[in-house]
Amino acid sequence: MKRGEGARFSPREPVDFAIVGSGAAGGVLARELATAGFDVVVFEQGPFRRAEDFSHDELGVLFNHELSSGAGGTWPQTFRSSPGEKASVPDFPAAYYATTVGGSSVHFSANYWRFRPVDFNERTRLGPIAGTGFADWPLSYEELEPYYARVDWEVGVSVAPGPFDPPRSRPYPLPPMPVKSSGVLLERGARAIGLHPQVAPVAVLSRPFNGRAPCIHCGFCMGFGCETGAKSSALATMIPQAIATGRCEIRAESTVHRLETDSRGRVSEILYYDRNRGEHAQRARCVIVAANGAESPRLLLNSESSRFPDGLANGSGKVGRYLMFNAHSITHGVFDQPLNDYKSVQCSRIVHDFYDSDEERGFYGGGGLDGRPFLSATPIFFALTGLPPDAPRWGHEYKAMLSEYFTRKMVIAGSTTSLPLESNNITLDPDLRDPWGRPAIRVTYKDHPDDLAMAAFLQDRAVEIFEAAGARKIWREPVLPQTIGAHLLGTCRMGNDPENSVVDRYHRSHEVSNLFICDGSSFVSSGRGQPTMTIQALAFRASAHIARCLLYTSPSPRDSY
């Protein structure tokens, strides 16, 4: 047994659960099911890294994609903005995610906004939006709230109450992180124009918690793994606890390419390639696909058969459809005094005055603002992207501006909605294949005009905040249709109607009784820009129902596959 990878199960003996993906959802499901006494194998196509394997190598991590889907030609993708276009290979992966045990929770920024009640029933509140798949969720905030509380306390979230918080059943487990210069200035400017800033919730430890050390304020959160384990990734929280049960195996560098079904139409085997590209099959009584909103539909579409000619669990035709990225805006501000905002977590203050949709704006959408250094907190990235458009790009003046702006600049980021459009989707590229022979992911994506309008609205508010806070120079990044998404949502949406959704309200496939899909793909709407906490709350909620499903499918769950 390799160090830290847990139990070892025979591929020919059926395990209770096979989980494809080890990220925010997969980690929770593995911990919950193994703790409940089930035998669990978790498949992850990336390697099993430990905290000591992470570094601040900006060139390797951000530019050579050591942790992510842009790694060489290993996970190729194509992109197009409309179905009629020929897709091409982009310079940067359109569907951006981590390829490592712990998934994208390893390299995320750890911003942990809850959804609000309005996120779950906007269709009822606002009515239809023409040309979209705008719909209510088949569950409410009130149903999910106890599981949000579990996320707070199980993984460790640092925050303090704010004026726009949704109802909660438990207090926060950890006090907030220290406020940063960007937080102070965001708060100052926001209050000056009548807004109500509040502490940013982050899944980073402000003090020791559950045997883990607190944040050391290195500043390398966004895009990087945490070498102290203070960032509450699945790798630092759920995975070790799953392994400790003795009933969970993390099968790293194992690339699942197909799910096989039996004569009853149930999943019977998981076909995968090992690190040496040898093909294997793992038998399982129940399968959970938690690979993310791009990889999960890719796997289902690649598992077509005579019984499922359009892809596994795709009788509705909705697998891969309604991809949502969340729209964003970026506004830069430079101040006279040093901020040194490259230290510590990304965000320490947020503004949620504009969270709800407001018909007086003339378009759908809502969202939030936060103050941060963004990726320009790292020196090489800052040198390429951190200066205004009119800055010199070479020579003494360029170096002098870099030196001055690096310590004096911050950004205000706007995060908003993505309306679900059926034309935005994940499909299989007909031409490009990866090193294992799988069809590459083809991303088709174009933002809805309302989402771009809301992003621009938030950017206007960011400029007002900067002006009120005393910024000496302000500039905007253009609000344009996105070609890159790190929030991969909606491609296997949940719903009560099998004709218009892929899974039910408990994440069970409408068509395949022992198949569950639980990750960002099950989202019905996008929320306002920070989905990870909701992904984990849904996984905690799903785990109990999934366990009961296996227990009650036959008198003997060990024979129920």
Coordinates of C-alpha atoms in Angstrom, one line a residue:
M1 CA 0.0 0.0 0.0
K2 CA 1.4 3.4 -0.9
R3 CA 1.7 5.9 1.9
G4 CA -1.5 7.6 2.6
E5 CA -3.7 6.0 -0.1
G6 CA -5.7 3.8 2.4
A7 CA -7.2 0.4 2.0
R8 CA -6.6 -1.8 -1.1
F9 CA -9.5 -3.6 -2.8
S10 CA -9.4 -6.1 -5.5
P11 CA -10.8 -4.8 -8.8
R12 CA -12.6 -8.1 -9.4
E13 CA -14.5 -8.0 -6.1
P14 CA -17.3 -5.5 -6.1
V15 CA -16.9 -2.7 -3.6
D16 CA -20.0 -0.9 -2.2
F17 CA -19.2 2.4 -3.8
A18 CA -16.9 3.6 -6.6
I19 CA -16.5 7.4 -6.6
V20 CA -15.1 9.1 -9.7
G21 CA -13.4 12.3 -8.5
S22 CA -11.8 13.2 -5.3
G23 CA -12.6 17.0 -5.0
A24 CA -15.0 19.0 -3.0
A25 CA -17.9 16.6 -3.4
G26 CA -16.0 13.3 -3.9
G27 CA -14.0 13.9 -0.7
V28 CA -17.2 14.5 1.4
L29 CA -18.9 11.4 -0.1
A30 CA -15.9 9.2 0.5
R31 CA -15.6 10.3 4.1
E32 CA -19.3 10.0 4.9
L33 CA -19.7 6.6 3.2
A34 CA -16.5 5.0 4.5
T35 CA -17.4 6.3 8.0
A36 CA -20.8 4.6 7.6
G37 CA -19.1 1.3 7.2
F38 CA -19.1 0.9 3.4
D39 CA -16.2 -0.1 1.2
V40 CA -15.2 2.8 -1.0
V41 CA -12.8 3.3 -3.9
V42 CA -12.1 6.8 -5.1
F43 CA -10.7 7.3 -8.6
E44 CA -8.6 10.3 -9.3
Q45 CA -6.9 10.9 -12.6
G46 CA -4.2 13.1 -11.0
P47 CA -1.5 12.2 -8.5
F48 CA -1.8 12.0 -4.7
R49 CA 0.1 15.0 -3.5
R50 CA 0.8 15.7 0.1
A51 CA 1.2 19.1 1.7
E52 CA 5.0 18.9 1.5
D53 CA 4.7 18.4 -2.3
F54 CA 3.3 21.9 -2.9
S55 CA 5.5 24.9 -3.6
H56 CA 5.4 28.6 -4.5
D57 CA 6.9 27.9 -7.9
E58 CA 4.8 30.4 -9.9
L59 CA 6.2 29.4 -13.3
G60 CA 5.5 25.7 -12.7
V61 CA 2.1 26.1 -11.1
L62 CA 0.5 29.0 -13.0
F63 CA 2.2 28.8 -16.3
N64 CA 3.2 25.2 -16.7
H65 CA -0.1 24.0 -15.1
E66 CA 1.5 21.4 -12.8
L67 CA -1.8 21.1 -10.8
S68 CA -4.4 21.7 -13.5
S69 CA -6.1 20.7 -16.7
G70 CA -3.6 22.7 -18.8
A71 CA -0.9 20.2 -18.1
G72 CA 1.0 19.7 -21.4
G73 CA -1.1 17.6 -23.7
T74 CA -2.4 15.3 -21.0
W75 CA -5.9 16.8 -20.8
P76 CA -6.5 18.6 -24.1
Q77 CA -9.7 20.6 -24.8
T78 CA -11.3 22.5 -27.6
F79 CA -13.5 25.7 -27.4
R80 CA -16.0 27.4 -29.5
S81 CA -18.5 30.2 -28.7
S82 CA -21.5 28.8 -30.6
P83 CA -22.6 25.4 -31.9
G84 CA -22.0 26.4 -35.5
E85 CA -18.3 27.1 -35.1
K86 CA -15.4 24.7 -35.6
A87 CA -13.8 24.3 -32.1
S88 CA -10.1 24.9 -31.7
V89 CA -7.5 24.2 -29.1
P90 CA -7.3 27.4 -26.8
D91 CA -4.1 28.8 -25.4
F92 CA -5.5 28.3 -21.9
P93 CA -8.0 25.5 -21.0
A94 CA -11.6 26.6 -21.3
A95 CA -12.7 24.3 -18.5
Y96 CA -10.1 25.0 -15.8
Y97 CA -9.8 22.5 -12.9
A98 CA -7.2 20.8 -10.8
T99 CA -6.0 17.3 -11.6
T100 CA -4.8 16.0 -8.3
V101 CA -6.3 14.2 -5.2
G102 CA -8.5 16.8 -3.6
G103 CA -9.5 18.2 -7.0
S104 CA -10.0 22.0 -7.5
S105 CA -10.4 22.5 -3.7
V106 CA -6.6 22.2 -3.7
H107 CA -6.0 25.3 -5.8
F108 CA -9.1 27.3 -5.1
S109 CA -9.2 30.7 -3.4
A110 CA -11.3 29.3 -0.6
N111 CA -14.1 32.0 -0.8
Y112 CA -17.0 30.3 0.9
W113 CA -20.2 32.2 0.3
R114 CA -23.4 30.4 1.0
F115 CA -26.2 30.5 -1.5
R116 CA -29.3 32.4 -0.2
P117 CA -33.0 31.3 -0.3
V118 CA -33.5 33.4 -3.5
D119 CA -31.0 31.3 -5.4
F120 CA -33.2 28.2 -5.1
N121 CA -36.5 29.7 -6.3
E122 CA -35.8 32.6 -8.6
R123 CA -37.9 31.2 -11.4
T124 CA -41.0 31.3 -9.2
R125 CA -40.1 34.8 -7.9
L126 CA -39.2 36.4 -11.3
G127 CA -40.9 34.3 -13.9
P128 CA -39.4 32.8 -17.1
I129 CA -36.5 34.4 -19.0
A130 CA -36.9 33.8 -22.7
G131 CA -34.4 31.5 -24.4
T132 CA -33.0 30.1 -21.2
G133 CA -33.4 27.1 -19.0
F134 CA -34.1 29.3 -16.0
A135 CA -35.7 27.0 -13.4
D136 CA -36.2 26.5 -9.6
W137 CA -34.2 23.9 -7.8
P138 CA -36.1 20.9 -6.5
L139 CA -35.0 21.7 -3.0
S140 CA -35.0 24.8 -0.8
Y141 CA -32.4 26.7 1.1
E142 CA -34.1 25.6 4.3
E143 CA -33.6 22.0 3.4
L144 CA -29.9 22.5 2.6
E145 CA -29.1 24.8 5.6
P146 CA -28.2 22.1 8.1
Y147 CA -25.6 20.8 5.6
Y148 CA -24.2 24.3 5.1
A149 CA -23.7 24.2 8.9
R150 CA -21.9 20.9 8.6
V151 CA -19.5 22.3 6.0
D152 CA -18.7 25.2 8.3
W153 CA -17.8 22.9 11.2
E154 CA -16.4 19.9 9.3
V155 CA -13.9 21.7 7.1
G156 CA -13.3 24.9 9.0
V157 CA -14.7 28.2 7.8
S158 CA -13.4 31.6 9.2
V159 CA -15.9 34.4 9.2
A160 CA -18.1 36.8 11.3
P161 CA -21.8 37.6 10.9
G162 CA -22.7 40.1 8.3
P163 CA -25.8 42.2 7.4
F164 CA -26.8 40.0 4.3
D165 CA -26.2 36.5 5.7
P166 CA -29.0 34.0 5.1
P167 CA -30.5 32.3 8.1
R168 CA -28.2 29.8 9.9
S169 CA -28.7 27.2 12.6
R170 CA -25.2 27.3 14.2
P171 CA -22.7 30.0 14.9
Y172 CA -19.5 30.2 12.9
P173 CA -16.7 27.8 14.1
L174 CA -13.7 30.2 13.6
P175 CA -13.2 33.9 13.9
P176 CA -12.4 35.9 10.7
M177 CA -9.0 36.2 9.1
P178 CA -7.2 39.5 9.8
V179 CA -8.5 42.3 7.6
K180 CA -6.1 43.1 4.7
S181 CA -5.4 46.5 3.2
S182 CA -7.8 45.7 0.3
G183 CA -10.5 44.9 2.9
V184 CA -9.9 48.2 4.7
L185 CA -10.1 50.2 1.5
L186 CA -13.1 48.3 0.2
E187 CA -14.9 48.9 3.5
R188 CA -14.0 52.6 3.6
G189 CA -15.1 53.2 0.0
A190 CA -18.3 51.1 0.3
R191 CA -19.4 52.8 3.5
A192 CA -18.8 56.2 1.9
I193 CA -21.3 55.6 -0.8
G194 CA -23.9 54.0 1.5
L195 CA -23.1 50.3 1.0
H196 CA -22.7 47.6 3.8
P197 CA -19.5 45.7 3.6
Q198 CA -19.0 42.6 5.7
V199 CA -16.4 40.0 6.5
A200 CA -15.6 37.6 3.7
P201 CA -16.1 33.9 4.7
V202 CA -13.1 31.8 3.7
A203 CA -12.3 28.1 4.1
V204 CA -8.9 28.9 5.6
L205 CA -8.1 28.4 9.3
S206 CA -7.7 31.6 11.3
R207 CA -6.6 29.5 14.3
P208 CA -5.8 25.8 15.0
F209 CA -8.8 23.6 14.2
N210 CA -9.4 19.8 14.2
G211 CA -5.7 19.1 14.5
R212 CA -4.7 21.4 11.6
A213 CA -2.4 24.5 11.8
P214 CA -3.7 28.0 11.0
C215 CA -2.8 30.1 8.0
I216 CA 0.7 31.5 7.8
H217 CA -0.4 34.3 5.4
C218 CA 2.0 33.4 2.6
G219 CA -0.4 34.8 0.0
F220 CA -0.2 31.8 -2.3
C221 CA -3.9 30.6 -2.1
M222 CA -5.3 31.2 -5.5
G223 CA -4.0 28.6 -7.9
F224 CA -1.7 26.9 -5.5
G225 CA -1.8 24.0 -3.0
C226 CA -1.4 24.8 0.7
E227 CA 1.8 23.4 2.2
T228 CA 0.6 23.8 5.8
G229 CA -2.9 22.4 5.3
A230 CA -4.6 25.6 6.6
K231 CA -6.7 25.8 3.4
S232 CA -9.7 23.6 4.0
S233 CA -9.4 21.5 0.8
A234 CA -10.8 18.0 0.5
L235 CA -7.1 16.9 0.6
A236 CA -6.6 18.4 4.0
T237 CA -10.0 17.6 5.5
M238 CA -12.1 14.8 4.1
I239 CA -9.6 12.6 2.4
P240 CA -7.4 11.8 5.5
Q241 CA -10.6 11.0 7.5
A242 CA -11.9 8.7 4.8
I243 CA -8.6 6.9 4.7
A244 CA -8.4 6.6 8.5
T245 CA -11.6 4.5 8.5
G246 CA -9.7 1.6 6.8
R247 CA -12.6 1.3 4.3
C248 CA -11.5 3.8 1.7
E249 CA -8.9 3.5 -1.1
I250 CA -7.8 6.5 -3.0
R251 CA -6.8 5.1 -6.4
A252 CA -4.7 8.0 -7.8
E253 CA -3.5 8.4 -11.3
S254 CA -6.4 6.2 -12.4
T255 CA -8.3 7.7 -15.3
V256 CA -11.9 6.4 -15.6
H257 CA -13.0 6.4 -19.3
R258 CA -16.2 4.4 -19.3
L259 CA -19.0 3.0 -17.1
E260 CA -20.3 -0.4 -18.2
T261 CA -23.9 -1.5 -17.6
D262 CA -25.4 -4.9 -17.1
S263 CA -28.5 -6.5 -18.6
R264 CA -30.7 -4.6 -16.1
G265 CA -29.3 -1.3 -17.2
R266 CA -27.3 -0.8 -13.9
V267 CA -23.7 0.2 -13.7
S268 CA -21.6 -2.9 -13.1
E269 CA -18.0 -1.9 -13.8
I270 CA -15.8 1.1 -14.0
L271 CA -13.2 0.9 -16.7
Y272 CA -10.0 2.9 -16.1
Y273 CA -6.4 3.3 -17.0
D274 CA -3.7 3.2 -14.4
R275 CA -0.6 5.4 -14.3
N276 CA 1.1 3.2 -16.9
R277 CA -2.0 3.3 -19.2
G278 CA -2.9 -0.3 -18.5
E279 CA -6.6 -0.9 -18.6
H280 CA -8.5 -2.3 -15.7
A281 CA -12.1 -2.7 -14.5
Q282 CA -13.5 -2.2 -11.0
R283 CA -16.8 -3.9 -10.0
A284 CA -19.1 -1.8 -7.8
R285 CA -22.6 -2.0 -6.4
C286 CA -23.1 1.7 -6.7
V287 CA -21.3 4.4 -8.7
I288 CA -21.0 8.1 -7.9
V289 CA -19.7 10.5 -10.5
A290 CA -18.2 13.5 -8.9
A291 CA -15.6 14.5 -11.4
N292 CA -16.7 18.1 -12.0
G293 CA -19.0 19.9 -14.4
A294 CA -16.8 19.1 -17.4
E295 CA -15.4 15.7 -16.7
S296 CA -18.7 14.2 -15.4
P297 CA -20.7 14.8 -18.5
R298 CA -17.6 13.7 -20.6
L299 CA -17.6 10.3 -18.8
L300 CA -21.4 9.8 -19.2
L301 CA -21.3 10.7 -22.9
N302 CA -18.4 8.4 -23.5
S303 CA -20.4 5.5 -21.8
E304 CA -22.9 5.2 -24.6
S305 CA -24.3 1.7 -25.5
S306 CA -27.2 0.2 -27.3
R307 CA -29.3 0.8 -24.3
F308 CA -28.0 4.3 -23.8
P309 CA -27.2 5.4 -27.4
D310 CA -26.8 9.1 -26.5
G311 CA -24.7 8.5 -23.4
L312 CA -25.3 7.0 -20.0
A313 CA -28.2 8.6 -18.1
N314 CA -28.9 10.9 -21.0
G315 CA -32.4 10.0 -22.1
S316 CA -33.4 13.6 -21.5
G317 CA -30.6 14.8 -23.8
K318 CA -29.5 17.2 -21.0
V319 CA -26.2 15.6 -20.1
G320 CA -23.6 18.3 -20.8
R321 CA -26.2 21.0 -21.3
Y322 CA -26.7 24.3 -19.4
L323 CA -23.0 24.8 -18.6
M324 CA -22.5 27.9 -16.3
F325 CA -19.3 29.6 -15.6
N326 CA -20.4 32.6 -13.4
A327 CA -19.7 36.0 -15.0
H328 CA -17.0 38.3 -13.5
S329 CA -15.6 41.8 -13.7
I330 CA -12.2 43.2 -12.6
T331 CA -11.4 46.8 -11.7
H332 CA -7.9 47.9 -10.7
G333 CA -7.0 50.7 -8.2
V334 CA -3.6 52.1 -7.2
F335 CA -3.1 54.0 -3.9
D336 CA -0.4 56.4 -2.7
Q337 CA 0.4 54.3 0.4
P338 CA 1.8 50.7 0.3
L339 CA -0.9 48.0 0.7
N340 CA 1.3 44.9 0.5
D341 CA -1.9 43.0 -0.5
Y342 CA 0.1 40.1 -1.9
K343 CA 0.1 38.6 1.7
S344 CA -2.5 36.4 3.3
V345 CA -5.9 35.1 1.8
Q346 CA -7.4 36.6 -1.3
C347 CA -10.4 38.3 0.3
S348 CA -11.1 39.7 3.7
R349 CA -14.2 41.9 2.9
I350 CA -17.1 41.6 0.6
V351 CA -20.1 43.8 -0.5
H352 CA -23.4 42.0 -1.0
D353 CA -25.8 44.9 -1.4
F354 CA -26.5 43.9 -5.0
Y355 CA -27.0 40.2 -4.4
D356 CA -30.7 40.1 -5.5
S357 CA -31.9 40.7 -8.9
D358 CA -33.6 44.1 -9.3
E359 CA -36.0 44.7 -12.3
E360 CA -35.1 48.5 -12.1
R361 CA -31.7 47.6 -13.5
G362 CA -33.3 46.5 -16.7
F363 CA -31.7 43.0 -16.8
Y364 CA -31.6 39.8 -14.7
G365 CA -28.8 39.2 -12.2
G366 CA -27.2 39.9 -8.9
G367 CA -23.9 39.4 -7.3
G368 CA -21.1 40.6 -5.0
L369 CA -17.9 42.5 -4.9
D370 CA -14.7 41.7 -3.0
G371 CA -11.3 43.4 -2.5
R372 CA -8.2 41.3 -3.4
P373 CA -4.9 41.2 -5.1
F374 CA -6.2 38.7 -7.6
L375 CA -3.5 36.5 -9.3
S376 CA -1.3 39.5 -9.7
A377 CA -0.3 38.9 -6.1
T378 CA 2.4 36.7 -7.6
P379 CA 5.4 38.5 -9.2
I380 CA 5.6 37.0 -12.7
F381 CA 1.8 37.2 -13.3
F382 CA 1.8 40.8 -12.0
A383 CA 4.6 41.7 -14.4
L384 CA 2.4 40.5 -17.3
T385 CA -1.0 41.6 -16.2
G386 CA -0.8 44.0 -13.2
L387 CA -0.1 47.3 -14.9
P388 CA -2.5 49.6 -16.7
P389 CA -2.9 49.5 -20.5
D390 CA -0.9 52.7 -21.0
A391 CA 2.1 51.5 -18.9
P392 CA 5.5 51.0 -20.6
R393 CA 6.3 47.3 -21.3
W394 CA 10.1 47.5 -21.2
G395 CA 13.0 49.4 -19.8
H396 CA 13.6 51.6 -16.7
E397 CA 10.2 53.1 -16.5
Y398 CA 8.6 49.7 -16.7
K399 CA 10.7 48.3 -13.9
A400 CA 10.1 51.4 -11.7
M401 CA 6.3 51.1 -12.2
L402 CA 6.4 47.4 -11.4
S403 CA 8.2 48.1 -8.2
E404 CA 5.8 50.9 -7.1
Y405 CA 2.5 49.3 -8.2
F406 CA 3.2 45.8 -6.8
T407 CA 2.9 47.0 -3.3
R408 CA 0.2 49.7 -3.9
K409 CA -2.3 48.0 -6.1
M410 CA -5.5 46.0 -5.4
V411 CA -8.5 45.0 -7.5
I412 CA -12.2 44.8 -6.8
A413 CA -13.7 41.7 -8.3
G414 CA -17.3 41.4 -9.3
S415 CA -18.9 38.0 -9.2
T416 CA -22.4 37.3 -10.7
T417 CA -24.7 34.9 -12.4
S418 CA -24.7 32.7 -15.4
L419 CA -28.1 32.1 -16.9
P420 CA -28.5 28.4 -18.0
L421 CA -28.4 28.2 -21.8
E422 CA -28.8 24.9 -23.5
S423 CA -26.4 26.0 -26.2
N424 CA -23.6 26.3 -23.6
N425 CA -22.4 22.8 -23.1
I426 CA -19.8 20.1 -22.8
T427 CA -19.6 17.6 -25.6
L428 CA -17.1 15.2 -27.0
D429 CA -14.8 16.6 -29.6
P430 CA -15.1 14.6 -32.9
D431 CA -11.5 14.9 -33.8
L432 CA -9.2 15.5 -30.8
R433 CA -8.3 12.8 -28.4
D434 CA -6.2 12.6 -25.2
P435 CA -3.2 10.3 -24.6
W436 CA -5.6 7.5 -23.4
G437 CA -7.6 7.7 -26.6
R438 CA -10.6 9.4 -25.0
P439 CA -12.4 12.1 -27.0
A440 CA -11.4 15.5 -25.7
I441 CA -13.7 17.8 -23.9
R442 CA -15.3 20.3 -26.3
V443 CA -16.6 23.5 -24.5
T444 CA -19.2 25.6 -26.2
Y445 CA -19.9 28.8 -24.3
K446 CA -21.2 32.3 -24.7
D447 CA -22.4 34.5 -21.8
H448 CA -26.0 35.7 -21.8
P449 CA -26.2 39.5 -22.3
D450 CA -27.9 39.9 -18.9
D451 CA -24.9 38.3 -17.1
L452 CA -22.5 40.6 -18.9
A453 CA -24.7 43.6 -18.1
M454 CA -24.7 42.6 -14.4
A455 CA -20.9 42.2 -14.5
A456 CA -20.6 45.7 -16.0
F457 CA -23.0 47.1 -13.3
L458 CA -20.8 45.7 -10.6
Q459 CA -17.8 47.2 -12.2
D460 CA -19.4 50.6 -12.2
R461 CA -20.0 50.2 -8.4
A462 CA -16.3 49.1 -8.0
V463 CA -15.2 52.3 -9.7
E464 CA -17.3 54.3 -7.3
I465 CA -15.9 52.5 -4.3
F466 CA -12.3 53.1 -5.5
E467 CA -13.0 56.8 -6.0
A468 CA -14.5 57.1 -2.6
A469 CA -11.6 55.2 -1.0
G470 CA -9.1 57.6 -2.6
A471 CA -7.5 55.6 -5.3
R472 CA -5.1 57.7 -7.4
K473 CA -5.5 55.6 -10.6
I474 CA -8.4 53.4 -11.6
W475 CA -8.8 51.2 -14.7
R476 CA -11.1 48.5 -15.9
E477 CA -10.6 45.1 -17.5
P478 CA -13.1 44.9 -20.4
V479 CA -16.3 42.9 -19.6
L480 CA -16.2 40.5 -22.5
P481 CA -17.7 37.0 -23.2
Q482 CA -15.7 34.5 -21.3
T483 CA -13.6 31.8 -22.9
I484 CA -12.3 30.3 -19.6
G485 CA -14.3 29.0 -16.7
A486 CA -13.2 27.7 -13.3
H487 CA -16.8 27.3 -12.0
L488 CA -18.1 24.3 -14.0
L489 CA -21.8 24.1 -13.2
G490 CA -25.1 22.8 -14.5
T491 CA -24.2 20.1 -17.0
C492 CA -26.1 17.2 -15.2
R493 CA -28.8 19.3 -13.6
M494 CA -31.1 18.0 -10.9
G495 CA -34.9 18.2 -11.1
N496 CA -38.2 16.3 -10.5
D497 CA -39.0 15.9 -14.2
P498 CA -36.9 13.2 -16.0
E499 CA -37.6 14.9 -19.3
N500 CA -35.8 18.1 -18.3
S501 CA -33.1 16.9 -15.8
V502 CA -30.5 14.2 -15.3
V503 CA -30.7 13.5 -11.6
D504 CA -33.4 13.7 -9.0
R505 CA -33.2 15.9 -5.8
Y506 CA -31.0 13.3 -4.2
H507 CA -28.6 13.2 -7.1
R508 CA -29.8 9.8 -8.3
S509 CA -29.9 9.3 -12.1
H510 CA -33.5 9.2 -13.3
E511 CA -32.6 6.3 -15.6
V512 CA -29.9 4.2 -13.8
S513 CA -30.9 3.2 -10.3
N514 CA -27.4 2.7 -8.9
L515 CA -25.8 5.8 -10.5
F516 CA -25.4 9.1 -8.7
I517 CA -24.0 12.4 -10.0
C518 CA -23.0 14.8 -7.3
D519 CA -20.7 17.8 -8.0
G520 CA -21.2 21.3 -9.6
S521 CA -22.8 19.6 -12.6
S522 CA -26.1 19.1 -10.6
F523 CA -26.6 22.9 -10.1
V524 CA -29.9 24.2 -11.6
S525 CA -28.7 27.9 -11.4
S526 CA -25.3 29.3 -10.9
G527 CA -25.6 31.3 -7.7
R528 CA -23.6 34.5 -7.5
G529 CA -20.1 33.4 -8.0
Q530 CA -18.7 31.1 -5.3
P531 CA -20.1 27.6 -5.6
T532 CA -17.8 25.3 -3.6
M533 CA -19.6 25.6 -0.3
T534 CA -22.8 24.6 -1.9
I535 CA -21.2 21.7 -3.8
Q536 CA -20.1 20.4 -0.4
A537 CA -23.4 21.0 1.3
L538 CA -25.1 19.1 -1.4
A539 CA -22.6 16.2 -1.0
F540 CA -23.3 16.0 2.7
R541 CA -27.0 15.9 2.0
A542 CA -26.7 13.4 -0.7
S543 CA -24.5 11.0 1.2
A544 CA -27.2 9.8 3.7
H545 CA -29.7 9.2 0.8
I546 CA -27.1 7.4 -1.3
A547 CA -26.2 5.1 1.7
R548 CA -29.9 4.3 2.2
C549 CA -30.3 3.6 -1.5
L550 CA -27.7 0.8 -1.3
L551 CA -29.0 -0.6 1.9
Y552 CA -32.5 -0.9 0.6
T553 CA -32.0 -2.1 -2.9
S554 CA -31.9 -5.7 -1.8
P555 CA -32.2 -7.7 1.5
S556 CA -28.4 -8.0 1.4
P557 CA -26.6 -4.8 0.4
R558 CA -23.5 -6.8 -0.3
D559 CA -25.3 -8.6 -3.1
S560 CA -27.2 -5.6 -4.4
Y561 CA -25.0 -4.7 -7.4

